Amino acid sequence: MTPKKEDYLKIIFELGGKQRKVSNKQIALSLDVAAGSVTEMVIKLVKEGLVTHVPYAGISLTAAGIELAEKLVRRHRLWETFLVSKLNYKLADVHDDAEVLEHATSDNLVKHLDDFLEHPKECPHGGMIPSIDGEYEEESYDLLIDAETGSTKEVDRFVDNHELLTYLEEINLKIGDKFTVEEHVPFEGPIKVKMLDTGKELSISYNSAHYIFVN
């Protein structure tokens, strides 16, 4: 299993591929790769029995793909937690180094890392961390882009993407923030929300709203 294949399994899992189908476009934008590269990789993963692909519907993980993705996500998110909580990394900058460490980590080291961190349940961008036994609470797969005008939502997690996390830091949107959806501006305009704690109005870009999960 190459690191690149592992990256695809992780992002498909993160986008909800355990429970639903995700699109080539979602994967391409999340990994910052060309759509053609996604198509080529998906073909390989289908042949290996790790994903299924229904044309014009999307991509989802098989049982084997889910099992492998859970292990990969556990390693990656434990390292992200360590880098942010113990080494004071900025959230937007943590992914690349966590990626390097993840691929060089034995099962024994993962266990000791988990013990050292006292078994965290979530990583810094809100994603759950499977336990050593593979247990975890299901994540939210409700996207901000789909939230109805007038509804009240809470930010549950973000997709682990450097540009997205940098943007969210700039507009000061964090895990746990609660707001009312005021407006979906037409023609792929921003989603306007009103923060419940401060009353401040915030415009969140159309593209970003596809990668912000809410409750």
CSV table of C-alpha atoms in Angstrom, one decimal:
chain,number,residue,atom,x,y,z
A,1,MET,CA,0.0,0.0,0.0
A,2,THR,CA,1.6,3.3,-1.1
A,3,PRO,CA,1.3,6.5,0.8
A,4,LYS,CA,-0.7,8.0,-2.0
A,5,LYS,CA,-3.3,5.2,-1.9
A,6,GLU,CA,-3.5,5.7,1.8
A,7,ASP,CA,-4.2,9.4,1.4
A,8,TYR,CA,-7.1,8.6,-0.9
A,9,LEU,CA,-8.6,6.1,1.5
A,10,LYS,CA,-8.3,8.6,4.4
A,11,ILE,CA,-10.0,11.5,2.5
A,12,ILE,CA,-12.8,9.2,1.2
A,13,PHE,CA,-13.4,8.2,4.8
A,14,GLU,CA,-13.2,11.8,6.0
A,15,LEU,CA,-15.7,12.9,3.4
A,16,GLY,CA,-18.2,10.3,4.5
A,17,GLY,CA,-17.4,7.4,2.2
A,18,LYS,CA,-18.2,4.9,4.9
A,19,GLN,CA,-21.9,5.8,4.8
A,20,ARG,CA,-22.4,7.5,1.5
A,21,LYS,CA,-20.9,8.2,-1.9
A,22,VAL,CA,-18.5,11.0,-2.5
A,23,SER,CA,-17.7,12.6,-5.8
A,24,ASN,CA,-14.5,12.8,-7.8
A,25,LYS,CA,-14.6,16.5,-7.5
A,26,GLN,CA,-14.8,16.4,-3.7
A,27,ILE,CA,-11.7,14.2,-3.5
A,28,ALA,CA,-9.8,16.3,-6.1
A,29,LEU,CA,-10.4,19.5,-4.2
A,30,SER,CA,-9.6,18.0,-0.8
A,31,LEU,CA,-6.3,16.5,-2.0
A,32,ASP,CA,-5.5,19.4,-4.4
A,33,VAL,CA,-5.0,17.0,-7.4
A,34,ALA,CA,-6.4,16.9,-10.9
A,35,ALA,CA,-9.7,15.1,-11.6
A,36,GLY,CA,-7.9,12.7,-13.9
A,37,SER,CA,-5.6,11.6,-11.1
A,38,VAL,CA,-8.6,10.8,-9.0
A,39,THR,CA,-10.1,8.7,-11.7
A,40,GLU,CA,-6.9,6.7,-12.2
A,41,MET,CA,-6.5,6.1,-8.5
A,42,VAL,CA,-10.1,5.1,-8.0
A,43,ILE,CA,-9.7,2.5,-10.7
A,44,LYS,CA,-6.8,1.0,-8.8
A,45,LEU,CA,-8.6,1.0,-5.5
A,46,VAL,CA,-11.7,-0.7,-7.1
A,47,LYS,CA,-9.4,-3.4,-8.4
A,48,GLU,CA,-8.0,-3.9,-4.9
A,49,GLY,CA,-11.5,-4.2,-3.5
A,50,LEU,CA,-11.1,-1.2,-1.3
A,51,VAL,CA,-13.7,1.1,-2.9
A,52,THR,CA,-16.8,0.9,-5.1
A,53,HIS,CA,-17.5,3.4,-7.8
A,54,VAL,CA,-20.9,3.9,-9.4
A,55,PRO,CA,-20.6,6.2,-12.5
A,56,TYR,CA,-22.4,9.6,-12.0
A,57,ALA,CA,-23.2,8.6,-8.4
A,58,GLY,CA,-19.9,8.5,-6.6
A,59,ILE,CA,-17.3,6.5,-4.6
A,60,SER,CA,-17.7,4.7,-1.3
A,61,LEU,CA,-15.5,2.4,0.8
A,62,THR,CA,-15.9,-1.4,1.0
A,63,ALA,CA,-15.7,-3.2,4.3
A,64,ALA,CA,-12.0,-3.8,3.6
A,65,GLY,CA,-11.5,-0.2,2.7
A,66,ILE,CA,-13.2,1.0,5.9
A,67,GLU,CA,-11.1,-1.3,8.1
A,68,LEU,CA,-7.9,0.0,6.5
A,69,ALA,CA,-9.0,3.7,6.5
A,70,GLU,CA,-9.9,3.5,10.2
A,71,LYS,CA,-6.3,2.4,11.1
A,72,LEU,CA,-4.8,5.1,8.9
A,73,VAL,CA,-7.0,7.8,10.3
A,74,ARG,CA,-6.2,6.7,13.9
A,75,ARG,CA,-2.4,7.1,13.3
A,76,HIS,CA,-2.7,10.4,11.4
A,77,ARG,CA,-5.1,12.0,13.9
A,78,LEU,CA,-3.1,10.9,16.9
A,79,TRP,CA,0.0,12.6,15.4
A,80,GLU,CA,-2.0,15.7,14.7
A,81,THR,CA,-3.2,15.8,18.3
A,82,PHE,CA,0.3,15.4,19.5
A,83,LEU,CA,1.8,18.2,17.3
A,84,VAL,CA,-0.9,20.7,18.2
A,85,SER,CA,-1.3,19.9,21.9
A,86,LYS,CA,2.3,19.2,22.8
A,87,LEU,CA,4.4,21.1,20.2
A,88,ASN,CA,2.1,24.1,19.6
A,89,TYR,CA,1.7,23.6,15.9
A,90,LYS,CA,-0.9,25.8,14.2
A,91,LEU,CA,-3.8,23.6,13.1
A,92,ALA,CA,-3.4,24.7,9.4
A,93,ASP,CA,0.2,23.6,9.4
A,94,VAL,CA,0.0,20.2,11.1
A,95,HIS,CA,-1.1,17.9,8.2
A,96,ASP,CA,2.1,17.5,6.3
A,97,ASP,CA,4.3,16.6,9.3
A,98,ALA,CA,1.6,14.3,10.6
A,99,GLU,CA,1.5,12.6,7.2
A,100,VAL,CA,5.3,11.9,7.4
A,101,LEU,CA,5.1,10.6,10.9
A,102,GLU,CA,2.1,8.4,10.2
A,103,HIS,CA,3.9,6.5,7.5
A,104,ALA,CA,6.9,5.8,9.7
A,105,THR,CA,4.9,4.6,12.8
A,106,SER,CA,4.7,1.1,14.0
A,107,ASP,CA,1.6,-0.4,15.8
A,108,ASN,CA,3.6,-0.4,19.0
A,109,LEU,CA,4.5,3.3,18.7
A,110,VAL,CA,0.8,4.2,17.9
A,111,LYS,CA,-0.2,2.4,21.1
A,112,HIS,CA,2.3,4.3,23.2
A,113,LEU,CA,1.4,7.6,21.6
A,114,ASP,CA,-2.3,7.0,22.4
A,115,ASP,CA,-1.4,6.2,26.0
A,116,PHE,CA,0.8,9.3,26.3
A,117,LEU,CA,-2.0,11.5,25.0
A,118,GLU,CA,-4.5,9.8,27.4
A,119,HIS,CA,-6.7,8.3,24.6
A,120,PRO,CA,-8.1,11.4,22.9
A,121,LYS,CA,-11.5,11.0,21.3
A,122,GLU,CA,-11.1,13.8,18.7
A,123,CYS,CA,-8.3,15.4,16.7
A,124,PRO,CA,-7.8,19.2,16.6
A,125,HIS,CA,-10.0,19.7,13.5
A,126,GLY,CA,-12.9,17.7,15.1
A,127,GLY,CA,-12.4,14.3,13.5
A,128,MET,CA,-13.0,11.3,15.7
A,129,ILE,CA,-10.0,9.1,16.6
A,130,PRO,CA,-10.7,5.3,16.6
A,131,SER,CA,-9.6,3.5,19.8
A,132,ILE,CA,-7.2,0.6,19.7
A,133,ASP,CA,-10.2,-1.7,19.4
A,134,GLY,CA,-11.6,0.3,16.5
A,135,GLU,CA,-14.4,1.9,18.4
A,136,TYR,CA,-15.5,5.5,17.9
A,137,GLU,CA,-18.5,7.7,17.7
A,138,GLU,CA,-19.8,8.3,14.2
A,139,GLU,CA,-19.0,11.7,12.8
A,140,SER,CA,-21.4,14.2,11.4
A,141,TYR,CA,-21.7,14.1,7.6
A,142,ASP,CA,-24.1,17.1,7.4
A,143,LEU,CA,-22.5,19.8,5.4
A,144,LEU,CA,-22.9,23.6,5.9
A,145,ILE,CA,-23.7,23.9,2.2
A,146,ASP,CA,-26.8,21.9,2.7
A,147,ALA,CA,-28.0,23.7,5.9
A,148,GLU,CA,-31.4,25.3,5.4
A,149,THR,CA,-31.8,29.1,5.8
A,150,GLY,CA,-33.0,29.9,9.3
A,151,SER,CA,-31.6,26.8,10.8
A,152,THR,CA,-29.3,26.8,13.8
A,153,LYS,CA,-26.1,24.8,13.5
A,154,GLU,CA,-22.9,24.0,15.4
A,155,VAL,CA,-19.5,23.4,13.7
A,156,ASP,CA,-18.6,19.8,14.2
A,157,ARG,CA,-15.5,19.3,12.2
A,158,PHE,CA,-13.5,20.4,9.2
A,159,VAL,CA,-11.9,18.5,6.4
A,160,ASP,CA,-8.1,18.3,6.9
A,161,ASN,CA,-7.0,20.6,4.1
A,162,HIS,CA,-4.3,23.2,4.6
A,163,GLU,CA,-6.0,26.0,2.5
A,164,LEU,CA,-9.3,25.4,4.1
A,165,LEU,CA,-7.9,25.5,7.6
A,166,THR,CA,-5.9,28.6,6.8
A,167,TYR,CA,-9.0,30.3,5.5
A,168,LEU,CA,-11.1,29.3,8.5
A,169,GLU,CA,-8.4,30.7,10.8
A,170,GLU,CA,-8.5,34.0,8.9
A,171,ILE,CA,-12.3,34.3,9.4
A,172,ASN,CA,-12.1,32.9,13.0
A,173,LEU,CA,-14.5,30.0,12.6
A,174,LYS,CA,-13.8,27.2,15.1
A,175,ILE,CA,-15.0,23.8,16.2
A,176,GLY,CA,-18.0,24.3,18.5
A,177,ASP,CA,-19.1,27.7,17.1
A,178,LYS,CA,-22.9,28.0,16.9
A,179,PHE,CA,-24.7,30.2,14.4
A,180,THR,CA,-28.0,30.8,12.5
A,181,VAL,CA,-27.9,30.4,8.7
A,182,GLU,CA,-29.1,33.8,7.4
A,183,GLU,CA,-28.7,33.4,3.6
A,184,HIS,CA,-27.4,31.3,0.8
A,185,VAL,CA,-26.3,34.0,-1.7
A,186,PRO,CA,-27.3,32.9,-5.2
A,187,PHE,CA,-24.9,31.9,-8.0
A,188,GLU,CA,-22.4,30.2,-5.7
A,189,GLY,CA,-22.1,33.1,-3.4
A,190,PRO,CA,-21.2,32.9,0.3
A,191,ILE,CA,-23.3,31.5,3.1
A,192,LYS,CA,-24.1,34.3,5.5
A,193,VAL,CA,-24.4,33.3,9.1
A,194,LYS,CA,-25.0,35.1,12.4
A,195,MET,CA,-23.0,33.9,15.4
A,196,LEU,CA,-25.1,33.1,18.4
A,197,ASP,CA,-22.6,34.2,21.1
A,198,THR,CA,-21.7,37.6,19.7
A,199,GLY,CA,-24.3,38.4,17.1
A,200,LYS,CA,-21.6,38.9,14.6
A,201,GLU,CA,-22.4,38.3,10.9
A,202,LEU,CA,-20.0,36.1,9.0
A,203,SER,CA,-19.7,35.2,5.3
A,204,ILE,CA,-18.4,31.8,4.6
A,205,SER,CA,-17.3,31.0,1.0
A,206,TYR,CA,-19.3,28.6,-1.1
A,207,ASN,CA,-16.4,26.2,-1.7
A,208,SER,CA,-15.5,26.1,2.0
A,209,ALA,CA,-19.1,25.3,3.0
A,210,HIS,CA,-18.7,21.9,1.2
A,211,TYR,CA,-16.0,20.9,3.7
A,212,ILE,CA,-17.4,22.2,7.0
A,213,PHE,CA,-19.5,19.6,8.8
A,214,VAL,CA,-22.2,20.8,11.2
A,215,ASN,CA,-24.7,19.4,13.7
